[in-house]
PDB file of C-alpha atoms and ligand atoms in Angstrom:
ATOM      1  CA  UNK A1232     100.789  94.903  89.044  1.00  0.00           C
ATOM      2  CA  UNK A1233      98.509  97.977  89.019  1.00  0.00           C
ATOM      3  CA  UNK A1234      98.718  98.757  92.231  1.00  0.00           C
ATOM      4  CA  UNK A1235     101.677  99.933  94.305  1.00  0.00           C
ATOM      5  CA  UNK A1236     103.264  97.716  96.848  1.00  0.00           C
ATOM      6  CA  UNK A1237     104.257  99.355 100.085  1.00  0.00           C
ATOM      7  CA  UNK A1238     106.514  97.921 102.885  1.00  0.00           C
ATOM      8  CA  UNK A1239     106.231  99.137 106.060  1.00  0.00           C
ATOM      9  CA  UNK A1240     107.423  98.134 109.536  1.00  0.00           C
ATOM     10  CA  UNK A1241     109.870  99.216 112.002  1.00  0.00           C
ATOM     11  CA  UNK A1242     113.088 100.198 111.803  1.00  0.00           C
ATOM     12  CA  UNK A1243     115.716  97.822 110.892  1.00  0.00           C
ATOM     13  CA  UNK A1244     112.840  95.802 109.296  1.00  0.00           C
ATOM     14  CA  UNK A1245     114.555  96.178 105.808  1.00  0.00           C
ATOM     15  CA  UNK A1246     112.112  98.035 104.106  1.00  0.00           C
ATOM     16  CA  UNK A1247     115.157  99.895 101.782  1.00  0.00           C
ATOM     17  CA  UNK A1248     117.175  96.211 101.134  1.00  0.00           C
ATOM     18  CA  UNK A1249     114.134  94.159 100.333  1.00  0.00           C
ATOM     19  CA  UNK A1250     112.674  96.933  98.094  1.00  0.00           C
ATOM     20  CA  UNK A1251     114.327  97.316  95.114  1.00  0.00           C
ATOM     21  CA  UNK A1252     114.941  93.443  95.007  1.00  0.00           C
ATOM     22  CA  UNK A1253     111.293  92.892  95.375  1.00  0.00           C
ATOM     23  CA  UNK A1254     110.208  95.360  92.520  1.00  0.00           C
ATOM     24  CA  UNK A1255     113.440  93.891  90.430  1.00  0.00           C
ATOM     25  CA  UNK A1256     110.856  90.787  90.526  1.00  0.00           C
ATOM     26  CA  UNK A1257     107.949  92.339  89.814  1.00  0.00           C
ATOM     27  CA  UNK A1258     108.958  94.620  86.891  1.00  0.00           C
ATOM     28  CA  UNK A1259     108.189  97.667  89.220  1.00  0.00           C
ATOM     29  CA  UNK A1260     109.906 101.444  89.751  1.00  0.00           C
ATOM     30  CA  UNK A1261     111.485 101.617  93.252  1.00  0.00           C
ATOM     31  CA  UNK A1262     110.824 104.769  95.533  1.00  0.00           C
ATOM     32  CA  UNK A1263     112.234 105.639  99.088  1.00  0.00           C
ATOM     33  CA  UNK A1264     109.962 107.748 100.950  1.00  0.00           C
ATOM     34  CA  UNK A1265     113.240 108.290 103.144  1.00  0.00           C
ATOM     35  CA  UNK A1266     115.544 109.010 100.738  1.00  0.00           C
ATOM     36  CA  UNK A1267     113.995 111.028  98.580  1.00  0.00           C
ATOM     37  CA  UNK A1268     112.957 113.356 101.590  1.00  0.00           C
ATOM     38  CA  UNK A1269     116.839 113.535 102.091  1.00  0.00           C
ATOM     39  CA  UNK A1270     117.726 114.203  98.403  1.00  0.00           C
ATOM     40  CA  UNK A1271     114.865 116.684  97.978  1.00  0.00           C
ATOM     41  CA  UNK A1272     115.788 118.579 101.045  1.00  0.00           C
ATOM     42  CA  UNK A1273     119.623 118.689 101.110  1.00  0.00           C
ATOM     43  CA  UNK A1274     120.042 116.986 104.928  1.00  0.00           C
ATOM     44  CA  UNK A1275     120.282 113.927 106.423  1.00  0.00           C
ATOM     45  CA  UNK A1276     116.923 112.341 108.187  1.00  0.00           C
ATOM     46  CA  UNK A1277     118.459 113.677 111.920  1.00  0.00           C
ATOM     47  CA  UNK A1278     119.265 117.137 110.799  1.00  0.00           C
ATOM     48  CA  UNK A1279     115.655 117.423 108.940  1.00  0.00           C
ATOM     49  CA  UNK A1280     114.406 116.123 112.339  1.00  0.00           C
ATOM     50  CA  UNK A1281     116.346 118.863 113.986  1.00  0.00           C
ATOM     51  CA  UNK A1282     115.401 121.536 111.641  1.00  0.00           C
ATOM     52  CA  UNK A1283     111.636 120.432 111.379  1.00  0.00           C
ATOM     53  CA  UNK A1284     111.354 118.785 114.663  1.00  0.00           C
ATOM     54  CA  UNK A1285     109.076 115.190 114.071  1.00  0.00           C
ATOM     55  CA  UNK A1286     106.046 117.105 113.469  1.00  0.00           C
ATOM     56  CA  UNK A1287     107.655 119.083 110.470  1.00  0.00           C
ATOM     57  CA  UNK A1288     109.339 115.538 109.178  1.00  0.00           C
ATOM     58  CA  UNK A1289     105.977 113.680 109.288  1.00  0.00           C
ATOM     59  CA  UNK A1290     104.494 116.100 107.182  1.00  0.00           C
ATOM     60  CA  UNK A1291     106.959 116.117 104.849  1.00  0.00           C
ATOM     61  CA  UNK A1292     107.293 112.902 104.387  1.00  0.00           C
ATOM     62  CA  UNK A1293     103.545 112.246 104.608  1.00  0.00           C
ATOM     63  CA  UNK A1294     103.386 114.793 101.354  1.00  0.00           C
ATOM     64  CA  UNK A1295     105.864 112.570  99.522  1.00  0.00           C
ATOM     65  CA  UNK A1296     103.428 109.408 100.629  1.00  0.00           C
ATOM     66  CA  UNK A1297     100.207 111.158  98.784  1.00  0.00           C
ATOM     67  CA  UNK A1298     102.354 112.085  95.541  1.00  0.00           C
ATOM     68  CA  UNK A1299     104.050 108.675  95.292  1.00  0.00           C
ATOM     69  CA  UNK A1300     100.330 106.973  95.664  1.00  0.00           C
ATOM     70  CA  UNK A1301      98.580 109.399  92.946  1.00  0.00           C
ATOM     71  CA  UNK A1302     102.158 108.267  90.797  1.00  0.00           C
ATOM     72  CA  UNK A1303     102.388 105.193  88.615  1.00  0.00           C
ATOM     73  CA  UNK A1304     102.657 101.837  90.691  1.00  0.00           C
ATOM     74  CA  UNK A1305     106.104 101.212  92.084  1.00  0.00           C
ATOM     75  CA  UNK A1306     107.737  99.393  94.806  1.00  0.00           C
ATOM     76  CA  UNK A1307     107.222 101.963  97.885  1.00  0.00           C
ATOM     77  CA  UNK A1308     109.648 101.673 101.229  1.00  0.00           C
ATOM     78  CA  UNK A1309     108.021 103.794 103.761  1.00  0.00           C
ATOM     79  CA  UNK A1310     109.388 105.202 107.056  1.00  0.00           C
ATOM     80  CA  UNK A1311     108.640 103.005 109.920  1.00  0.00           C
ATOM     81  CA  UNK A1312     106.775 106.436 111.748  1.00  0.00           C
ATOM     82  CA  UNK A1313     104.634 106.432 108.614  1.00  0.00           C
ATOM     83  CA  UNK A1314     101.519 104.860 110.174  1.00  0.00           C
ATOM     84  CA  UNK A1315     101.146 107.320 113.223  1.00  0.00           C
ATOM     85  CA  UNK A1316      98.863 109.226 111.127  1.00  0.00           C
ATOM     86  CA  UNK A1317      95.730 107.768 110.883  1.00  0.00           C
ATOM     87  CA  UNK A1318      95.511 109.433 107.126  1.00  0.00           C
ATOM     88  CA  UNK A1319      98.384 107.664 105.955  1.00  0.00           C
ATOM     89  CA  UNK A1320      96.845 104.191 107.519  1.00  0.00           C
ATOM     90  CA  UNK A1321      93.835 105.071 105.556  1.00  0.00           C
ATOM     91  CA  UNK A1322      95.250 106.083 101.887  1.00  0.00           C
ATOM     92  CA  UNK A1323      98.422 103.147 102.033  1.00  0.00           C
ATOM     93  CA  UNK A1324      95.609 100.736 102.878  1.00  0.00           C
ATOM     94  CA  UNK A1325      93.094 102.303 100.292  1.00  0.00           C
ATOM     95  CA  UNK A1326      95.852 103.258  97.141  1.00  0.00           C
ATOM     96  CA  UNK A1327      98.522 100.342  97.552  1.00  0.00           C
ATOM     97  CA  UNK A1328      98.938  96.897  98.856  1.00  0.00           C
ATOM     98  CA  UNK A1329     100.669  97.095 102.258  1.00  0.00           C
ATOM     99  CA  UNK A1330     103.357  94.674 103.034  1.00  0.00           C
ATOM    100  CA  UNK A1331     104.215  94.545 106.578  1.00  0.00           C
ATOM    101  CA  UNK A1332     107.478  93.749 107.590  1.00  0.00           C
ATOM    102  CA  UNK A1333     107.594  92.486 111.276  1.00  0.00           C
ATOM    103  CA  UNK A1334     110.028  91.771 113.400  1.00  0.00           C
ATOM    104  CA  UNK A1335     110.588  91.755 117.170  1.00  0.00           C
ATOM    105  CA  UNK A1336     112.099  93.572 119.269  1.00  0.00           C
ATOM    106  CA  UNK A1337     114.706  91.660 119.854  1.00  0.00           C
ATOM    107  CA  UNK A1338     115.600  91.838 116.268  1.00  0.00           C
ATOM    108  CA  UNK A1339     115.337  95.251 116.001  1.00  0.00           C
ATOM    109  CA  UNK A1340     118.172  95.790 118.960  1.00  0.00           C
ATOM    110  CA  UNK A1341     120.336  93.301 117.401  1.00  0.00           C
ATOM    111  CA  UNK A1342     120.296  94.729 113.890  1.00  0.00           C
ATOM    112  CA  UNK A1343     120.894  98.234 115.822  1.00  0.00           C
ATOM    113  CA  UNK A1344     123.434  97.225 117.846  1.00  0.00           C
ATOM    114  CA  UNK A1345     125.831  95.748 114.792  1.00  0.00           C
ATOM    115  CA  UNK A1346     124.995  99.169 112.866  1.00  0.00           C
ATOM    116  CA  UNK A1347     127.254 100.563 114.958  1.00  0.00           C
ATOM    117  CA  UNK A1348     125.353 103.572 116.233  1.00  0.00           C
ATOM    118  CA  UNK A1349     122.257 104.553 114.539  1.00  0.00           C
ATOM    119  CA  UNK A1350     121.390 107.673 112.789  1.00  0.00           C
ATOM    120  CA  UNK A1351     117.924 107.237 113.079  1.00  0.00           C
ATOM    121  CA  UNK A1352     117.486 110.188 115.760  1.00  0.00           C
ATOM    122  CA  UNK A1353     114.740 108.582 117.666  1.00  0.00           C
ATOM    123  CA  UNK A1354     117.232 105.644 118.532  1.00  0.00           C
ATOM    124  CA  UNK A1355     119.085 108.171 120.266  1.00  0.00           C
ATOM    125  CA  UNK A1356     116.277 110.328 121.542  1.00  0.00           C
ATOM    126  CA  UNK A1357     114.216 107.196 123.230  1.00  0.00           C
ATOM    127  CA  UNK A1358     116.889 104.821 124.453  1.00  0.00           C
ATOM    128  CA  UNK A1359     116.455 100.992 124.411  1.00  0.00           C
ATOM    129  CA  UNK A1360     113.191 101.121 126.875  1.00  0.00           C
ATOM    130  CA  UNK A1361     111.610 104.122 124.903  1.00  0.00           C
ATOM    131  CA  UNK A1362     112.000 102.025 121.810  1.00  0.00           C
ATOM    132  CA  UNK A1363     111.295  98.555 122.950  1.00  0.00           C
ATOM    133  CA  UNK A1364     107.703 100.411 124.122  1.00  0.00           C
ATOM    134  CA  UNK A1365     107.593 102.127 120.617  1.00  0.00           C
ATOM    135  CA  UNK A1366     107.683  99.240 118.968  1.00  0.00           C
ATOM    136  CA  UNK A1367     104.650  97.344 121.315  1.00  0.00           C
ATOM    137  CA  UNK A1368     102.337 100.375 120.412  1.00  0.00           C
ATOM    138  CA  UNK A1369     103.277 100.532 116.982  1.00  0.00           C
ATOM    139  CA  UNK A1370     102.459  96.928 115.989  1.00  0.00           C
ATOM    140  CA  UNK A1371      98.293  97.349 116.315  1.00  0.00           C
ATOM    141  CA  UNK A1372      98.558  99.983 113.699  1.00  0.00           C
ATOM    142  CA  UNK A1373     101.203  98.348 111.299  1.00  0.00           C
ATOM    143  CA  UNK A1374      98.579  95.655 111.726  1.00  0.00           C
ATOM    144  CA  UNK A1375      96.125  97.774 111.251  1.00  0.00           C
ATOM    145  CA  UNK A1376      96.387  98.578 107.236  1.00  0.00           C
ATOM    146  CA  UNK A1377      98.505  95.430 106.294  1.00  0.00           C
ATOM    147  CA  UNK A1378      97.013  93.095 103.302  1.00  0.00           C
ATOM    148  CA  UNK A1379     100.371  90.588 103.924  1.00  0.00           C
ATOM    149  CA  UNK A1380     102.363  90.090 107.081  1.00  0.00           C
ATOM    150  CA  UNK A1381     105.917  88.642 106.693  1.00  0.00           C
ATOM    151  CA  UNK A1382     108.083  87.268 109.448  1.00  0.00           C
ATOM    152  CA  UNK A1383     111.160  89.195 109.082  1.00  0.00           C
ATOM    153  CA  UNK A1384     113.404  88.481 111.816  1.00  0.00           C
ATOM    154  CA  UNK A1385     115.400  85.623 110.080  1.00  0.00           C
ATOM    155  CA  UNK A1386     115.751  85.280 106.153  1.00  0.00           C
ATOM    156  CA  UNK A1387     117.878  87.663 103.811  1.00  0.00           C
ATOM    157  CA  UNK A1388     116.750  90.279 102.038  1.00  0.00           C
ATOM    158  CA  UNK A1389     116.862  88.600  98.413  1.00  0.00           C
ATOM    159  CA  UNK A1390     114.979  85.427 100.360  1.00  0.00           C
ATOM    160  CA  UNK A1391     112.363  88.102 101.809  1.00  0.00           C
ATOM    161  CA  UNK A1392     111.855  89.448  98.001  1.00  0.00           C
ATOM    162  CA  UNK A1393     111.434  86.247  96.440  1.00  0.00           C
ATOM    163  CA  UNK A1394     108.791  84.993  99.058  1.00  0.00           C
ATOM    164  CA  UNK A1395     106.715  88.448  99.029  1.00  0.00           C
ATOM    165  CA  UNK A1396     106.725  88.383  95.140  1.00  0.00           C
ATOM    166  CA  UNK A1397     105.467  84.754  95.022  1.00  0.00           C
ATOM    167  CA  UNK A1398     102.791  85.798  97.643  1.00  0.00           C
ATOM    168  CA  UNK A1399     101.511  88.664  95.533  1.00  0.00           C
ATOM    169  CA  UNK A1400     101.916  86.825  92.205  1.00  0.00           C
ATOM    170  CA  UNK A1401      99.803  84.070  93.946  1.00  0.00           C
ATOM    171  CA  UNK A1402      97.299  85.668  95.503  1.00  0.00           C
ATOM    172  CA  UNK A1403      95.108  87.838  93.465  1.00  0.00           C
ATOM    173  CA  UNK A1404      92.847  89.512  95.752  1.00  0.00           C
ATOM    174  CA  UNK A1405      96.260  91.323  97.190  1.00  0.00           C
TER     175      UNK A1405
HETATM  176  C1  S3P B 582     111.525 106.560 111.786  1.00  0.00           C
HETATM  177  C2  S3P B 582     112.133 105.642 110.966  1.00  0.00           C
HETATM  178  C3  S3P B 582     113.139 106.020 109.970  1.00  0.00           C
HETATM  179  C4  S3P B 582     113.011 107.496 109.590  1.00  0.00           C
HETATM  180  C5  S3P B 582     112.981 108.349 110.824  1.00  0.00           C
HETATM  181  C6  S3P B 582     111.803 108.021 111.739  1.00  0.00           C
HETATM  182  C7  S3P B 582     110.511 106.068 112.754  1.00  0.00           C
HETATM  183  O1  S3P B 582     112.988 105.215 108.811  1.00  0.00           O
HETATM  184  O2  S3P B 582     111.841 107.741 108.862  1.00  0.00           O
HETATM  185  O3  S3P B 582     114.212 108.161 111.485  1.00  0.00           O
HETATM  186  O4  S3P B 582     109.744 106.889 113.297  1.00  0.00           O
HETATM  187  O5  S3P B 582     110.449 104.846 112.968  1.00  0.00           O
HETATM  188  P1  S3P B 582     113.352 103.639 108.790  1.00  0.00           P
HETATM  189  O6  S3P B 582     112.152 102.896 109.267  1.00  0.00           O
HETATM  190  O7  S3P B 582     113.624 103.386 107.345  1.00  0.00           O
HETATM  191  O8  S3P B 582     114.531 103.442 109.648  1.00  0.00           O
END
């Protein structure tokens, strides 16, 4: 693969579980936008969003975006804010394959709920209505720069990486 792979979709999509599995299959590097905002900047996601406030974070992690496309292909799991910016919609769809993982809402609180009590500050700052309308006006633009949607409400994560990297393998013009 020449290209880089990126997963996006909303939170709880599994972005971070299906990542390194899927670039396990396709002899790929593995990068977390997400986690290597945390480990460059000494603080958890809520405290950078604290410290930053969301404007501050989406910069920051919209710098680590650019760098990680101008890098050597790899296996990218992205933030599920990243496509807010109209920039980012335009460089993941133009430097990387975007793999959009989707799920419903109803998925989403689920897979929330049994976490026990997110971290993700804007699970805490929005409530369940504030998210469940998040998560309507984010689709269009998840949408918007995908090359491959996947359904991932049901299947594991391994499952997820298998299918994805068949897809990809298959399917040239991806
Ligand atoms: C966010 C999702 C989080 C993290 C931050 C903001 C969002 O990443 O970037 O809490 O705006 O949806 P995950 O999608 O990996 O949970």
């Amino acid at each position: 693969m020449e290209r880089s792979i990126a997963l996006t979709g909303f939170m709880t999509a599994g972005k971070s579980s299906i990542g390194p599995q899927l670039a396990m299959r396709l002899g790929l590097g593995f990068t977390d936008l997400d986690a290597l905002l945390v480990q460059e900047e000494g603080a958890g996601i809520g405290e950078l969003f604290e410290r930053y406030g969301e404007a501050g974070f989406r910069e920051r992690e919209s710098g680590l975006l650019r760098a990680a496309l101008n890098g050597p292909a790899c296996v990218l799991s992205t933030g599920g804010g990243i496509i807010h910016s109209e920039d980012n919609r335009r460089r993941l769809a133009r430097g990387s394959t975007v793999v959009w993982l989707d799920l419903r809402f109803e998925t989403v609180r689920f897979r929330l709920s049994e976490a026990g009590g997110s971290t993700r500050p804007l699970v805490r700052q929005l409530g369940p209505e504030g998210l469940r309308d998040l998560h309507y006006r984010r689709r269009p633009l998840y949408a918007s720069c995908a090359d491959l949607r996947i359904d991932a409400d049901r299947a594991a994560p391994g499952r997820l990486a298998r299918h994805i990297a068949a897809h990809l393998q298959r399917d040239a013009s991806l």
